[in-house]
Amino acid sequence: MEILSILIPVSLLLGGVGLLAFIWAMKTKQFDDPSGDANRILMKDWDDKPKQ
Amino acid sequence: MALAEVEHGGMAACPACVVAPMAAAQAQVAARGRLMLSLPAAHCAACISTVEGALAAVPGVASSRVNLTMKRVSVDADAEVTAEALVAVLAGVGYEAHELDAGLLSATETDKQGRELLMRLGVAFFSMMNVMLLSVAVWSGAEGATRDMFHWISAAIAVPTVIFCGQPFFRSAWAGVKVGRLGMDFPISLALVLASSISLFETIKSGHHAYFDAAVMLCFFLLLGRYLDHRTRAVARSAAEELAALEVPRAMVLVDGAEVVRVISEVAVGDLVRVRPGGRMPVDGVVEAGASEVDRSLLTGESLPVFVGPGTVVAAGEVNLTGPLEVRVTAAGRDSSLHRMADLVAVAESAKTKYTTLAERAARFYSPMVHILSFGAFGYWMWATGGDLRFAINISAAVLIITCPCALGLAVPAVVTAASGKLFRKGLLIKHGTALERLSQVDTVVFDKTGTLTMGAPELVDVGAHPAWALQVAAGLAAGSSHPLARALALAVQAEGVAAAEVSDLREVPGYGVEGQWQGQPVRLGRADWCGAAPLDVTATYLRAGDQTQAFAFADSLRPGAEAAIAALTAQGMRIKLISGDVPGAVAALAARLGIVDWVAGALPAEKVALVRALTAEGCHVLMVGDGLNDTAALAAAHVSISPATALDAARTASDIVLLGQDMAPIGDATRIARQATRRMVENFGISAAYNVIAVPLALMGAATPLAAALAMSLSSITVSLNAMRLK
């Protein structure tokens, strides 16, 4: 049963990482244009000098 | 109640915006030099790169970004770059674009409310998953210290989650309590609070049962319903705002003989305004100089253009057809007749919000029942156990959790989301939350004629009946005018394969017609009195060559899908009525063409309202379809209303549903889908009631374990969502 003292924090940590990733994605407005983002990945233009 | 809260929250964020929303937004736009264009045709990756590439090539444009979901592009540019220039650039690469009033759209840009709900939903999901894992261990028989540890960890996750995620429910429950009303949110809040605190108490006393998983699951499912509801409303609102933003209201004011473009709100009474041919009157006023014809069809329903000259009174919303007019302003902005009409609509609107939705009716029946059951259980077990407070509270918490309207909270939003998504793809925008339900009750459909069943664009009838010379000369003369009748005539003759005659000295006489020389004799095309012809009782233009006259009659071209829509509605057993402000001849012809038996011509706006009211008094549920100012009051008075996107602003505001495309056929689908959606809602209520019927007796007897609660809750929520998705 001692293994629980490792496993529970680990599982909480992993879930927490997922939650933080979700909150970060939302704060940086990544859910504002879902269909645009889905299509942008298919664009053929090669950007030599992406914006910094 | 959710809506009220949403609007309230949005307002509180910026009190200044409430006082002067337009001013604040405009200041913002000016500072950033940001332009917003709508791109209705954008749909793929290639569209994004073409549009962004074309805009990047324009000097002065810093950056542009296409939002494909909203079908918009926002452009950061220097102040000298105008929207017209960008629209022209986009037209050059094959994209239709319209300028949007960025000020009106700013509210949707920072959609804080939605993001906040999504955040709470994410947190609730995280907690639910973790607490559920921990609960599985307890359910499978963890004992003593292990169980206590699991309960403590669950408590550490669940209590903060409930406090954070439950806020929307707590807030609206409190708002309800303050005005002495118990909505659906009160039992929800009570269940959340009671479940968390009783579980915490049990954990401290190292008891057997804790309902942490139920509390967070409840939070998650209810937030999901809330979020779906919010999304549906937000999409409808942003599309409705886009329609409003399309009409950037400006007027050309003459200051010391020079033309200055001003926003309508800055035009004052007594100013002189110039209205170009093809433009819409921005204000009410009296014509000072110029002669022309105006199209009043949006205001009165008459399809025949009316002559105006110096001294004629014109109203905002009329379209100037032939010559430039100078109009002395008698009323502008809020005082113009257009706006006074819109105020009338606001009064009628308030009557419409009195409609009680299915969900409200369910909540009204359901809310007291939950409390009675829960307190009844508490009282009974207090008596039966001889005053065991802990056991009695446990039972009443279990009853509250089991009966909690998890499925009810999802039952309506899931169906409404599915149905409005379906209708939006068909080109119908549901503006009002209860419109779908009201649409499903409709048994009578009242149509307006001009601009609704017809396009408001004339079409020459009986091209073959006119002598060839007349067609040739008329086409030659028509080439010299941009009047809608002249253009329709030229098009019809061209389609017939007849070449236009050579007419020299073409001259347009604003308000009367066109004249010129043909084979040495003067020829005229225009109004009957000017050409010396006998006027017909339908829309017509007249040709005079020498001493011969020829009349060309026009009919309004039918809106595409009008026949299909009427056929579909008739097949559904609807009673169909046509009410128009136009002359009997034109209305009768159209009614015959569409197979409508029941029609009224020459109806004044007040008569239209009276007719709709009379039908309502007979017990009919009326669907009104109209577009003009003369329909506005009737649209507001009807049980539910639809207007095309080309309708006047006031009419669109008054109606519950907007038809985005030109095609009218989706109206037939709309009534069918609305009926189906309402049936699904009722089914969903039935499903969640069925789960309650099984689970509530268990809970009352004290046999409901946390596992049973979790099962009942998730199963009912999933069944309800699946049922909603069955919508075809």
CSV table of N, CA and C in Angstrom, one decimal, chain A residues 4-14:
chain,number,residue,atom,x,y,z
A,4,LEU,N,1.0,3.7,-2.9
A,4,LEU,CA,-0.1,4.7,-3.1
A,4,LEU,C,0.5,6.1,-2.8
A,5,SER,N,1.4,6.2,-1.8
A,5,SER,CA,1.9,7.6,-1.5
A,5,SER,C,2.7,8.2,-2.7
A,6,ILE,N,3.2,7.3,-3.6
A,6,ILE,CA,3.8,7.8,-4.8
A,6,ILE,C,2.8,8.0,-5.9
A,7,LEU,N,2.0,7.0,-6.1
A,7,LEU,CA,1.1,6.9,-7.2
A,7,LEU,C,0.0,8.1,-7.2
A,8,ILE,N,-0.5,8.3,-6.0
A,8,ILE,CA,-1.6,9.4,-6.0
A,8,ILE,C,-1.0,10.8,-6.3
A,9,PRO,N,0.1,11.2,-5.7
A,9,PRO,CA,0.7,12.5,-6.1
A,9,PRO,C,1.0,12.5,-7.6
A,10,VAL,N,1.6,11.4,-8.1
A,10,VAL,CA,1.9,11.3,-9.6
A,10,VAL,C,0.7,11.5,-10.4
A,11,SER,N,-0.4,10.8,-10.1
A,11,SER,CA,-1.6,10.9,-10.9
A,11,SER,C,-2.2,12.4,-10.8
A,12,LEU,N,-2.1,12.9,-9.6
A,12,LEU,CA,-2.6,14.3,-9.5
A,12,LEU,C,-1.8,15.3,-10.2
A,13,LEU,N,-0.5,15.0,-10.2
A,13,LEU,CA,0.4,15.9,-10.9
A,13,LEU,C,0.1,15.9,-12.4
A,14,LEU,N,0.0,14.7,-13.0
A,14,LEU,CA,-0.3,14.5,-14.4
A,14,LEU,C,-1.6,15.2,-14.8
